[in-house]
mmCIF file of C-alpha atoms in Angstrom:
data_model
loop_
_atom_site.group_PDB
_atom_site.id
_atom_site.type_symbol
_atom_site.label_atom_id
_atom_site.label_comp_id
_atom_site.label_asym_id
_atom_site.label_seq_id
_atom_site.Cartn_x
_atom_site.Cartn_y
_atom_site.Cartn_z
ATOM 1 C CA MET A 1 -14.261 -32.693 -16.392
ATOM 2 C CA SER A 2 -14.391 -28.810 -15.850
ATOM 3 C CA GLU A 3 -11.567 -26.696 -14.661
ATOM 4 C CA ARG A 4 -11.205 -23.879 -12.593
ATOM 5 C CA GLY A 5 -7.853 -21.368 -11.985
ATOM 6 C CA ALA A 6 -5.659 -21.892 -9.377
ATOM 7 C CA ALA A 7 -3.579 -19.495 -7.195
ATOM 8 C CA GLY A 8 -0.060 -20.490 -8.377
ATOM 9 C CA PRO A 9 1.880 -21.950 -10.881
ATOM 10 C CA GLY A 10 1.247 -25.343 -12.209
ATOM 11 C CA PRO A 11 -2.334 -27.028 -12.509
ATOM 12 C CA ALA A 12 -5.056 -25.527 -12.534
ATOM 13 C CA ALA A 13 -7.585 -26.549 -9.995
ATOM 14 C CA ILE A 14 -10.157 -29.582 -11.390
ATOM 15 C CA GLN A 15 -13.528 -30.236 -10.792
ATOM 16 C CA VAL A 16 -14.764 -34.022 -12.105
ATOM 17 C CA SER A 17 -18.670 -34.751 -11.995
ATOM 18 C CA ARG A 18 -20.588 -37.802 -12.392
ATOM 19 C CA ILE A 19 -24.144 -39.143 -11.823
ATOM 20 C CA MET A 20 -24.665 -41.586 -9.311
ATOM 21 C CA ARG A 21 -25.596 -45.155 -10.605
ATOM 22 C CA PRO A 22 -27.498 -48.199 -8.749
ATOM 23 C CA ASP A 23 -24.622 -49.712 -8.796
ATOM 24 C CA ASP A 24 -23.038 -46.949 -6.902
ATOM 25 C CA ALA A 25 -25.273 -47.767 -3.955
ATOM 26 C CA ASN A 26 -26.125 -50.113 -1.342
ATOM 27 C CA ILE A 27 -29.728 -51.594 -1.052
ATOM 28 C CA ALA A 28 -31.275 -48.640 0.207
ATOM 29 C CA GLY A 29 -30.188 -46.201 -2.407
ATOM 30 C CA ASN A 30 -27.514 -44.415 -0.582
ATOM 31 C CA VAL A 31 -24.233 -44.596 -2.454
ATOM 32 C CA HIS A 32 -21.276 -46.594 -0.945
ATOM 33 C CA GLY A 33 -18.374 -44.296 0.836
ATOM 34 C CA GLY A 34 -16.059 -46.858 -1.215
ATOM 35 C CA THR A 35 -17.617 -44.828 -4.563
ATOM 36 C CA VAL A 36 -17.338 -41.280 -3.673
ATOM 37 C CA LEU A 37 -13.570 -42.236 -1.579
ATOM 38 C CA LYS A 38 -12.087 -43.486 -5.367
ATOM 39 C CA MET A 39 -13.997 -40.299 -7.047
ATOM 40 C CA ILE A 40 -11.682 -38.469 -4.650
ATOM 41 C CA GLU A 41 -8.692 -40.125 -5.434
ATOM 42 C CA GLU A 42 -9.163 -40.091 -9.058
ATOM 43 C CA ALA A 43 -9.300 -36.359 -8.657
ATOM 44 C CA GLY A 44 -6.427 -36.217 -6.828
ATOM 45 C CA ALA A 45 -4.315 -38.230 -8.929
ATOM 46 C CA ILE A 46 -5.019 -36.333 -11.874
ATOM 47 C CA ILE A 47 -4.031 -33.083 -10.464
ATOM 48 C CA SER A 48 -0.908 -34.021 -8.648
ATOM 49 C CA THR A 49 0.085 -36.073 -11.847
ATOM 50 C CA ARG A 50 -0.510 -32.810 -13.954
ATOM 51 C CA HIS A 51 1.786 -30.861 -11.518
ATOM 52 C CA CYS A 52 4.437 -33.040 -11.012
ATOM 53 C CA ASN A 53 4.750 -33.016 -14.700
ATOM 54 C CA SER A 54 4.499 -29.468 -15.256
ATOM 55 C CA GLN A 55 7.671 -28.770 -15.365
ATOM 56 C CA ALA A 56 10.580 -30.659 -17.661
ATOM 57 C CA GLY A 57 12.220 -33.836 -15.938
ATOM 58 C CA GLU A 58 11.510 -37.393 -15.852
ATOM 59 C CA PRO A 59 7.978 -38.230 -16.412
ATOM 60 C CA CYS A 60 6.238 -39.761 -13.386
ATOM 61 C CA VAL A 61 2.812 -40.823 -12.017
ATOM 62 C CA ALA A 62 1.623 -39.593 -8.454
ATOM 63 C CA ALA A 63 1.073 -42.522 -6.110
ATOM 64 C CA LEU A 64 -1.591 -42.070 -3.136
ATOM 65 C CA ALA A 65 0.493 -42.094 0.162
ATOM 66 C CA ARG A 66 -2.396 -40.906 2.722
ATOM 67 C CA VAL A 67 -5.484 -40.060 3.202
ATOM 68 C CA GLU A 68 -6.362 -37.807 6.203
ATOM 69 C CA ARG A 69 -9.383 -38.261 8.322
ATOM 70 C CA THR A 70 -12.366 -38.310 6.054
ATOM 71 C CA ASP A 71 -15.837 -37.474 7.221
ATOM 72 C CA PHE A 72 -19.004 -38.251 5.407
ATOM 73 C CA LEU A 73 -20.960 -35.070 6.467
ATOM 74 C CA SER A 74 -24.151 -36.033 4.345
ATOM 75 C CA PRO A 75 -25.466 -39.088 2.407
ATOM 76 C CA MET A 76 -26.015 -38.953 -1.685
ATOM 77 C CA CYS A 77 -28.483 -41.058 -3.307
ATOM 78 C CA ILE A 78 -29.008 -42.564 -6.618
ATOM 79 C CA GLY A 79 -30.099 -39.923 -9.407
ATOM 80 C CA GLU A 80 -27.954 -37.270 -7.522
ATOM 81 C CA VAL A 81 -24.318 -35.991 -8.950
ATOM 82 C CA ALA A 82 -21.283 -35.955 -7.659
ATOM 83 C CA ASN A 83 -19.243 -32.929 -7.876
ATOM 84 C CA VAL A 84 -15.857 -33.399 -7.023
ATOM 85 C CA SER A 85 -13.590 -30.669 -6.646
ATOM 86 C CA ALA A 86 -9.357 -30.563 -6.059
ATOM 87 C CA GLU A 87 -6.286 -28.256 -5.609
ATOM 88 C CA ILE A 88 -3.065 -28.742 -4.873
ATOM 89 C CA THR A 89 -2.388 -26.919 -1.138
ATOM 90 C CA TYR A 90 1.437 -27.925 0.218
ATOM 91 C CA THR A 91 4.165 -29.172 -1.885
ATOM 92 C CA SER A 92 7.794 -30.408 -0.313
ATOM 93 C CA LYS A 93 10.501 -31.881 -2.002
ATOM 94 C CA HIS A 94 8.959 -35.139 -2.579
ATOM 95 C CA SER A 95 5.101 -35.115 -1.778
ATOM 96 C CA VAL A 96 1.944 -32.973 -2.756
ATOM 97 C CA GLU A 97 -1.089 -32.497 -0.543
ATOM 98 C CA VAL A 98 -4.158 -31.948 -2.205
ATOM 99 C CA GLN A 99 -7.402 -30.937 -0.756
ATOM 100 C CA VAL A 100 -10.722 -32.089 -2.579
ATOM 101 C CA ASN A 101 -14.537 -31.209 -1.696
ATOM 102 C CA VAL A 102 -17.243 -33.494 -2.688
ATOM 103 C CA LEU A 103 -20.671 -31.580 -3.604
ATOM 104 C CA SER A 104 -23.909 -33.791 -3.996
ATOM 105 C CA GLU A 105 -26.411 -31.985 -6.967
ATOM 106 C CA ASN A 106 -29.981 -33.226 -7.407
ATOM 107 C CA ILE A 107 -30.344 -31.913 -11.040
ATOM 108 C CA LEU A 108 -34.009 -31.729 -10.740
ATOM 109 C CA THR A 109 -34.279 -29.391 -8.064
ATOM 110 C CA GLY A 110 -30.376 -27.665 -8.223
ATOM 111 C CA ALA A 111 -30.283 -28.054 -4.544
ATOM 112 C CA LYS A 112 -26.640 -28.533 -3.408
ATOM 113 C CA LYS A 113 -24.661 -30.168 -0.611
ATOM 114 C CA VAL A 114 -21.422 -30.553 0.861
ATOM 115 C CA THR A 115 -21.083 -33.988 1.239
ATOM 116 C CA ASN A 116 -17.434 -34.915 1.817
ATOM 117 C CA LYS A 117 -13.895 -32.641 2.579
ATOM 118 C CA ALA A 118 -11.047 -34.812 2.294
ATOM 119 C CA THR A 119 -7.075 -34.210 2.302
ATOM 120 C CA LEU A 120 -4.493 -36.598 0.499
ATOM 121 C CA TRP A 121 -0.739 -36.419 -0.120
ATOM 122 C CA TYR A 122 0.663 -37.782 -3.154
ATOM 123 C CA VAL A 123 4.354 -38.994 -3.936
ATOM 124 C CA PRO A 124 5.573 -38.743 -7.489
ATOM 125 C CA LEU A 125 7.251 -41.913 -9.045
ATOM 126 C CA SER A 126 9.302 -42.086 -12.195
ATOM 127 C CA LEU A 127 7.639 -44.060 -15.244
ATOM 128 C CA LYS A 128 11.895 -45.302 -15.984
ATOM 129 C CA ASN A 129 12.049 -46.962 -12.138
ATOM 130 C CA VAL A 130 9.255 -47.327 -9.739
ATOM 131 C CA ASN A 131 11.481 -47.143 -7.066
ATOM 132 C CA LYS A 132 12.424 -43.927 -7.915
ATOM 133 C CA VAL A 133 10.825 -40.866 -5.814
ATOM 134 C CA VAL A 134 11.360 -37.702 -7.916
ATOM 135 C CA GLU A 135 11.335 -33.762 -6.811
ATOM 136 C CA VAL A 136 8.225 -31.905 -7.143
ATOM 137 C CA PRO A 137 8.036 -28.613 -8.572
ATOM 138 C CA PRO A 138 7.347 -26.063 -5.550
ATOM 139 C CA ILE A 139 3.818 -23.751 -5.777
ATOM 140 C CA GLN A 140 3.915 -20.252 -4.462
ATOM 141 C CA TYR A 141 1.711 -19.338 -1.617
ATOM 142 C CA ALA A 142 -0.209 -16.048 -1.161
ATOM 143 C CA ARG A 143 0.665 -15.907 2.067
ATOM 144 C CA LYS A 144 3.827 -17.383 4.111
ATOM 145 C CA GLU A 145 1.678 -18.559 7.164
ATOM 146 C CA GLN A 146 -0.381 -21.288 4.048
ATOM 147 C CA GLU A 147 3.420 -22.765 4.126
ATOM 148 C CA ASP A 148 4.095 -22.547 7.450
ATOM 149 C CA GLU A 149 0.746 -24.440 8.340
ATOM 150 C CA GLY A 150 1.287 -27.162 5.192
ATOM 151 C CA ARG A 151 4.536 -27.826 6.206
ATOM 152 C CA LYS A 152 3.367 -28.475 9.631
ATOM 153 C CA ARG A 153 0.620 -30.558 8.572
ATOM 154 C CA TYR A 154 3.514 -32.550 6.277
ATOM 155 C CA GLU A 155 5.747 -33.468 9.157
ATOM 156 C CA GLU A 156 2.521 -34.565 11.211
ATOM 157 C CA GLN A 157 1.208 -36.585 8.778
ATOM 158 C CA LYS A 158 4.966 -38.377 8.112
ATOM 159 C CA LEU A 159 5.209 -39.041 11.981
ATOM 160 C CA ASP A 160 1.878 -40.242 11.837
ATOM 161 C CA ARG A 161 2.448 -42.911 9.166
ATOM 162 C CA LEU A 162 5.861 -44.345 10.777
ATOM 163 C CA GLU A 163 3.652 -44.268 13.986
ATOM 164 C CA THR A 164 0.703 -46.875 12.392
ATOM 165 C CA LYS A 165 3.346 -48.708 9.979
ATOM 166 C CA GLN A 166 5.304 -49.747 13.543
ATOM 167 C CA ARG A 167 2.075 -51.142 15.198
ATOM 168 C CA ASN A 168 0.357 -53.279 11.849
ATOM 169 C CA GLY A 169 1.341 -56.522 12.641
ATOM 170 C CA ASP A 170 -1.961 -57.817 13.624
ATOM 171 C CA VAL A 171 -3.868 -60.892 11.773
ATOM 172 C CA ILE A 172 -7.165 -61.932 11.711
ATOM 173 C CA PHE A 173 -8.255 -65.906 12.342
ATOM 174 C CA PRO A 174 -11.509 -67.618 11.542
ATOM 175 C CA VAL A 175 -13.443 -67.997 14.861
ATOM 176 C CA ILE A 176 -15.642 -71.477 15.064
ATOM 177 C CA ASN A 177 -19.654 -70.775 16.444
ATOM 178 C CA PRO A 178 -18.853 -67.150 17.404
ATOM 179 C CA GLU A 179 -22.031 -65.246 19.545
ATOM 180 C CA PRO A 180 -23.833 -62.274 17.975
ATOM 181 C CA HIS A 181 -22.477 -59.351 18.095
ATOM 182 C CA THR A 182 -18.897 -60.601 19.388
ATOM 183 C CA VAL A 183 -15.687 -59.575 17.349
ATOM 184 C CA GLY A 184 -15.566 -63.173 15.455
ATOM 185 C CA TYR A 185 -19.108 -63.151 14.409
ATOM 186 C CA SER A 186 -19.088 -60.091 12.069
ATOM 187 C CA GLN A 187 -15.324 -60.571 10.889
ATOM 188 C CA SER A 188 -14.700 -60.656 7.338
ATOM 189 C CA SER A 189 -12.343 -60.845 4.360
ATOM 190 C CA LEU A 190 -12.429 -60.506 1.102
ATOM 191 C CA ILE A 191 -9.702 -62.107 -1.769
ATOM 192 C CA HIS A 192 -9.115 -59.551 -4.834
ATOM 193 C CA LEU A 193 -6.648 -60.664 -7.942
ATOM 194 C CA VAL A 194 -5.132 -57.337 -9.218
ATOM 195 C CA GLY A 195 -5.774 -57.118 -12.754
ATOM 196 C CA PRO A 196 -4.565 -54.589 -14.854
ATOM 197 C CA SER A 197 -8.165 -52.314 -15.038
ATOM 198 C CA ASP A 198 -7.306 -51.842 -11.152
ATOM 199 C CA CYS A 199 -3.854 -50.675 -12.159
ATOM 200 C CA THR A 200 -1.832 -46.978 -12.919
ATOM 201 C CA LEU A 201 0.100 -46.543 -15.450
ATOM 202 C CA LEU A 202 2.844 -48.079 -13.423
ATOM 203 C CA GLY A 203 1.513 -51.328 -12.877
ATOM 204 C CA PHE A 204 0.462 -50.990 -9.593
ATOM 205 C CA VAL A 205 -2.773 -50.731 -7.636
ATOM 206 C CA HIS A 206 -4.955 -47.284 -7.969
ATOM 207 C CA GLY A 207 -5.391 -45.919 -4.444
ATOM 208 C CA GLY A 208 -8.867 -45.510 -4.980
ATOM 209 C CA VAL A 209 -9.690 -49.293 -6.152
ATOM 210 C CA THR A 210 -7.976 -50.098 -2.590
ATOM 211 C CA MET A 211 -10.228 -47.900 -0.564
ATOM 212 C CA LYS A 212 -13.228 -48.828 -2.487
ATOM 213 C CA LEU A 213 -12.822 -52.501 -1.469
ATOM 214 C CA MET A 214 -11.766 -51.641 1.764
ATOM 215 C CA ASP A 215 -15.183 -49.927 2.317
ATOM 216 C CA GLU A 216 -16.987 -52.918 0.859
ATOM 217 C CA VAL A 217 -15.605 -55.093 4.021
ATOM 218 C CA ALA A 218 -16.125 -52.736 6.782
ATOM 219 C CA GLY A 219 -19.729 -52.172 5.633
ATOM 220 C CA ILE A 220 -19.873 -56.086 5.466
ATOM 221 C CA VAL A 221 -18.564 -55.861 9.494
ATOM 222 C CA ALA A 222 -21.255 -53.523 10.262
ATOM 223 C CA ALA A 223 -24.177 -54.654 8.539
ATOM 224 C CA ARG A 224 -23.496 -58.493 10.040
ATOM 225 C CA HIS A 225 -23.588 -56.781 13.537
ATOM 226 C CA CYS A 226 -26.564 -54.399 13.366
ATOM 227 C CA LYS A 227 -28.537 -56.409 10.766
ATOM 228 C CA THR A 228 -29.921 -52.805 9.483
ATOM 229 C CA ASN A 229 -28.908 -50.300 6.535
ATOM 230 C CA ILE A 230 -25.255 -49.062 7.422
ATOM 231 C CA VAL A 231 -23.532 -45.919 5.677
ATOM 232 C CA THR A 232 -20.159 -44.605 6.182
ATOM 233 C CA ALA A 233 -20.062 -42.236 8.753
ATOM 234 C CA SER A 234 -15.883 -41.173 8.363
ATOM 235 C CA VAL A 235 -13.022 -42.807 7.827
ATOM 236 C CA ASP A 236 -9.337 -42.058 10.164
ATOM 237 C CA ALA A 237 -6.626 -41.427 8.313
ATOM 238 C CA ILE A 238 -5.620 -44.176 5.334
ATOM 239 C CA ASN A 239 -1.762 -45.096 5.429
ATOM 240 C CA PHE A 240 -0.828 -46.634 1.826
ATOM 241 C CA HIS A 241 2.425 -48.650 3.309
ATOM 242 C CA GLU A 242 3.726 -50.671 0.130
ATOM 243 C CA LYS A 243 2.604 -50.747 -3.555
ATOM 244 C CA ILE A 244 0.542 -53.365 -4.964
ATOM 245 C CA LYS A 245 1.486 -54.769 -8.039
ATOM 246 C CA LYS A 246 -0.027 -56.207 -10.886
ATOM 247 C CA GLY A 247 -0.845 -60.016 -10.287
ATOM 248 C CA SER A 248 -0.708 -59.418 -6.578
ATOM 249 C CA VAL A 249 -3.793 -61.482 -4.239
ATOM 250 C CA ILE A 250 -4.987 -59.110 -1.771
ATOM 251 C CA THR A 251 -6.973 -59.840 0.913
ATOM 252 C CA ILE A 252 -8.881 -57.110 2.555
ATOM 253 C CA SER A 253 -9.765 -57.764 6.478
ATOM 254 C CA GLY A 254 -12.222 -56.194 8.741
ATOM 255 C CA ARG A 255 -13.196 -56.354 12.736
ATOM 256 C CA MET A 256 -15.309 -55.095 14.891
ATOM 257 C CA THR A 257 -13.027 -52.711 17.426
ATOM 258 C CA PHE A 258 -15.360 -50.300 19.554
ATOM 259 C CA THR A 259 -19.161 -49.294 19.746
ATOM 260 C CA SER A 260 -20.747 -46.613 20.946
ATOM 261 C CA ASN A 261 -24.291 -46.133 21.042
ATOM 262 C CA LYS A 262 -24.991 -45.028 17.315
ATOM 263 C CA SER A 263 -21.341 -45.548 15.527
ATOM 264 C CA MET A 264 -19.421 -48.600 14.890
ATOM 265 C CA GLU A 265 -15.071 -48.658 14.503
ATOM 266 C CA ILE A 266 -14.308 -51.054 12.142
ATOM 267 C CA GLU A 267 -10.827 -52.009 11.709
ATOM 268 C CA VAL A 268 -9.474 -52.801 8.507
ATOM 269 C CA PHE A 269 -6.223 -53.984 6.369
ATOM 270 C CA VAL A 270 -5.139 -54.948 3.390
ATOM 271 C CA ASP A 271 -2.437 -57.814 2.959
ATOM 272 C CA ALA A 272 -0.627 -58.791 -0.515
ATOM 273 C CA ASP A 273 0.719 -61.618 -1.345
ATOM 274 C CA PRO A 274 2.766 -60.802 -4.906
ATOM 275 C CA PHE A 275 2.910 -64.483 -5.776
ATOM 276 C CA VAL A 276 3.331 -63.733 -9.582
ATOM 277 C CA ASP A 277 7.303 -64.066 -10.636
ATOM 278 C CA GLU A 278 7.847 -62.509 -6.963
ATOM 279 C CA PRO A 279 9.725 -64.073 -4.455
ATOM 280 C CA GLN A 280 8.608 -61.256 -1.727
ATOM 281 C CA GLU A 281 6.606 -62.728 0.951
ATOM 282 C CA ARG A 282 3.401 -61.657 2.427
ATOM 283 C CA TYR A 283 3.055 -57.650 3.443
ATOM 284 C CA ARG A 284 0.769 -55.255 4.956
ATOM 285 C CA ALA A 285 -0.176 -52.705 2.870
ATOM 286 C CA VAL A 286 -2.549 -50.340 3.749
ATOM 287 C CA SER A 287 -4.417 -49.917 7.051
ATOM 288 C CA ALA A 288 -7.079 -47.748 8.463
ATOM 289 C CA PHE A 289 -10.171 -47.703 10.892
ATOM 290 C CA PHE A 290 -13.662 -47.095 9.313
ATOM 291 C CA THR A 291 -16.733 -45.456 10.870
ATOM 292 C CA TYR A 292 -20.236 -46.800 10.233
ATOM 293 C CA VAL A 293 -23.562 -45.734 11.562
ATOM 294 C CA SER A 294 -27.023 -47.793 11.383
ATOM 295 C CA LEU A 295 -30.182 -46.027 10.217
ATOM 296 C CA SER A 296 -33.537 -46.814 9.805
ATOM 297 C CA LYS A 297 -35.796 -47.341 6.758
ATOM 298 C CA GLU A 298 -36.660 -43.403 7.168
ATOM 299 C CA GLY A 299 -33.134 -42.392 7.076
ATOM 300 C CA ARG A 300 -32.623 -41.847 10.977
ATOM 301 C CA PRO A 301 -29.826 -43.149 13.204
ATOM 302 C CA LEU A 302 -31.008 -46.365 15.206
ATOM 303 C CA PRO A 303 -28.804 -47.405 18.353
ATOM 304 C CA VAL A 304 -26.114 -49.983 17.870
ATOM 305 C CA PRO A 305 -25.809 -53.172 19.392
ATOM 306 C CA GLN A 306 -22.943 -53.292 22.061
ATOM 307 C CA LEU A 307 -19.647 -55.564 20.838
ATOM 308 C CA LEU A 308 -19.302 -58.045 23.173
ATOM 309 C CA THR A 309 -15.633 -58.260 24.061
ATOM 310 C CA GLU A 310 -14.175 -61.599 24.713
ATOM 311 C CA THR A 311 -10.279 -61.557 25.247
ATOM 312 C CA GLU A 312 -7.859 -59.179 26.725
ATOM 313 C CA GLU A 313 -6.724 -58.093 23.256
ATOM 314 C CA GLU A 314 -10.211 -57.362 22.110
ATOM 315 C CA LYS A 315 -10.795 -55.471 25.523
ATOM 316 C CA ARG A 316 -7.369 -53.416 24.497
ATOM 317 C CA ARG A 317 -8.465 -52.538 21.006
ATOM 318 C CA PHE A 318 -12.122 -51.203 22.489
ATOM 319 C CA GLU A 319 -10.429 -49.187 24.593
ATOM 320 C CA GLU A 320 -8.023 -47.870 22.246
ATOM 321 C CA GLY A 321 -11.145 -47.115 20.092
ATOM 322 C CA LYS A 322 -12.722 -45.321 23.072
ATOM 323 C CA GLY A 323 -9.869 -43.352 23.237
ATOM 324 C CA ARG A 324 -10.661 -42.543 19.336
ATOM 325 C CA TYR A 325 -13.864 -41.966 19.185
ATOM 326 C CA LEU A 326 -13.945 -39.269 22.861
ATOM 327 C CA GLN A 327 -10.849 -37.574 20.398
ATOM 328 C CA THR A 328 -12.835 -37.049 17.578
ATOM 329 C CA LYS A 329 -16.289 -35.976 19.955
ATOM 330 C CA ALA A 330 -13.737 -33.581 21.467
ATOM 331 C CA LYS A 331 -12.839 -31.691 18.263
ATOM 332 C CA ARG A 332 -16.279 -31.795 16.884
ATOM 333 C CA GLN A 333 -17.415 -29.745 19.768
ATOM 334 C CA ALA A 334 -14.183 -27.501 19.791
ATOM 335 C CA GLN A 335 -14.895 -26.608 16.075
ATOM 336 C CA MET A 336 -18.800 -26.017 16.903
ATOM 337 C CA GLN A 337 -17.961 -23.607 19.574
ATOM 338 C CA ARG A 338 -15.422 -21.702 17.626
ATOM 339 C CA ALA A 339 -18.063 -21.792 14.471
ATOM 340 C CA ALA A 340 -20.537 -20.114 17.054
ATOM 341 C CA GLN A 341 -18.436 -17.421 18.562
ATOM 342 C CA GLN A 342 -17.542 -16.468 14.833
#
């Protein structure tokens, strides 16, 4: 791990590097999106925890609260080096915003390319009392506009987290003898017992571990639907509603919600059963939408089979997914136009 200087007080921006191994990738040699998300979260956890302990006060560990929309700009392959750089860009009284960039490097040719850009939000939890959120040391800004822009992003994500939590009541039920290309045909679930290696010093699951499992389930849904090589294209905001404690059994469920000609949207949520010495009932811990694309053996985009919706609920989710798809497409086109004018 290497570090470089930061503009404000607190920890320097950091860079974490690791070579991609065969167990990080799918059968086509493309690195799993979940592997990249886990590295992004690890870098964010390091810099935010370091910053929150940079001044005298109660020892704490930064817990992941949210990941903003993340686009996978270019695939990463086995043998390449992932260089993950992270820096703190905004702090509120009880939260830290971390910007993370991922650069893949071919160590044989020296060629480099940007593969990911992500924004993460962390909340510092006391080591003495995991339910206590401690105050975050402020950072200094080069310009007042940076602080104003950061405050705006903070308020927007806080509102979105609340809205997402309110609509998180869905449950996925098994479907008997489903037809190909229906929601029931590709929906998938994974059950995982949370062990010590999955957890932070506080005994709660690392956000990166959860995201990796979510990407794995989303990938299974996409592969079942297409029967081809698939890769993660983007992840909408991932909201961590509740902490997941060591010893819990988590169920990660995924279902297809929308398809365009060349992409698939998959809804994934994580439910936790804290069955060890815990009276708490099952609860929704995390939720997100993943977007996948289908690729040929040569790595070219392939058409995606149309999702067949059968129930009114499936049709409603399809239309909502279509709205998110068109909104994202419009934003991307606007960004391209602004870039062309500069």
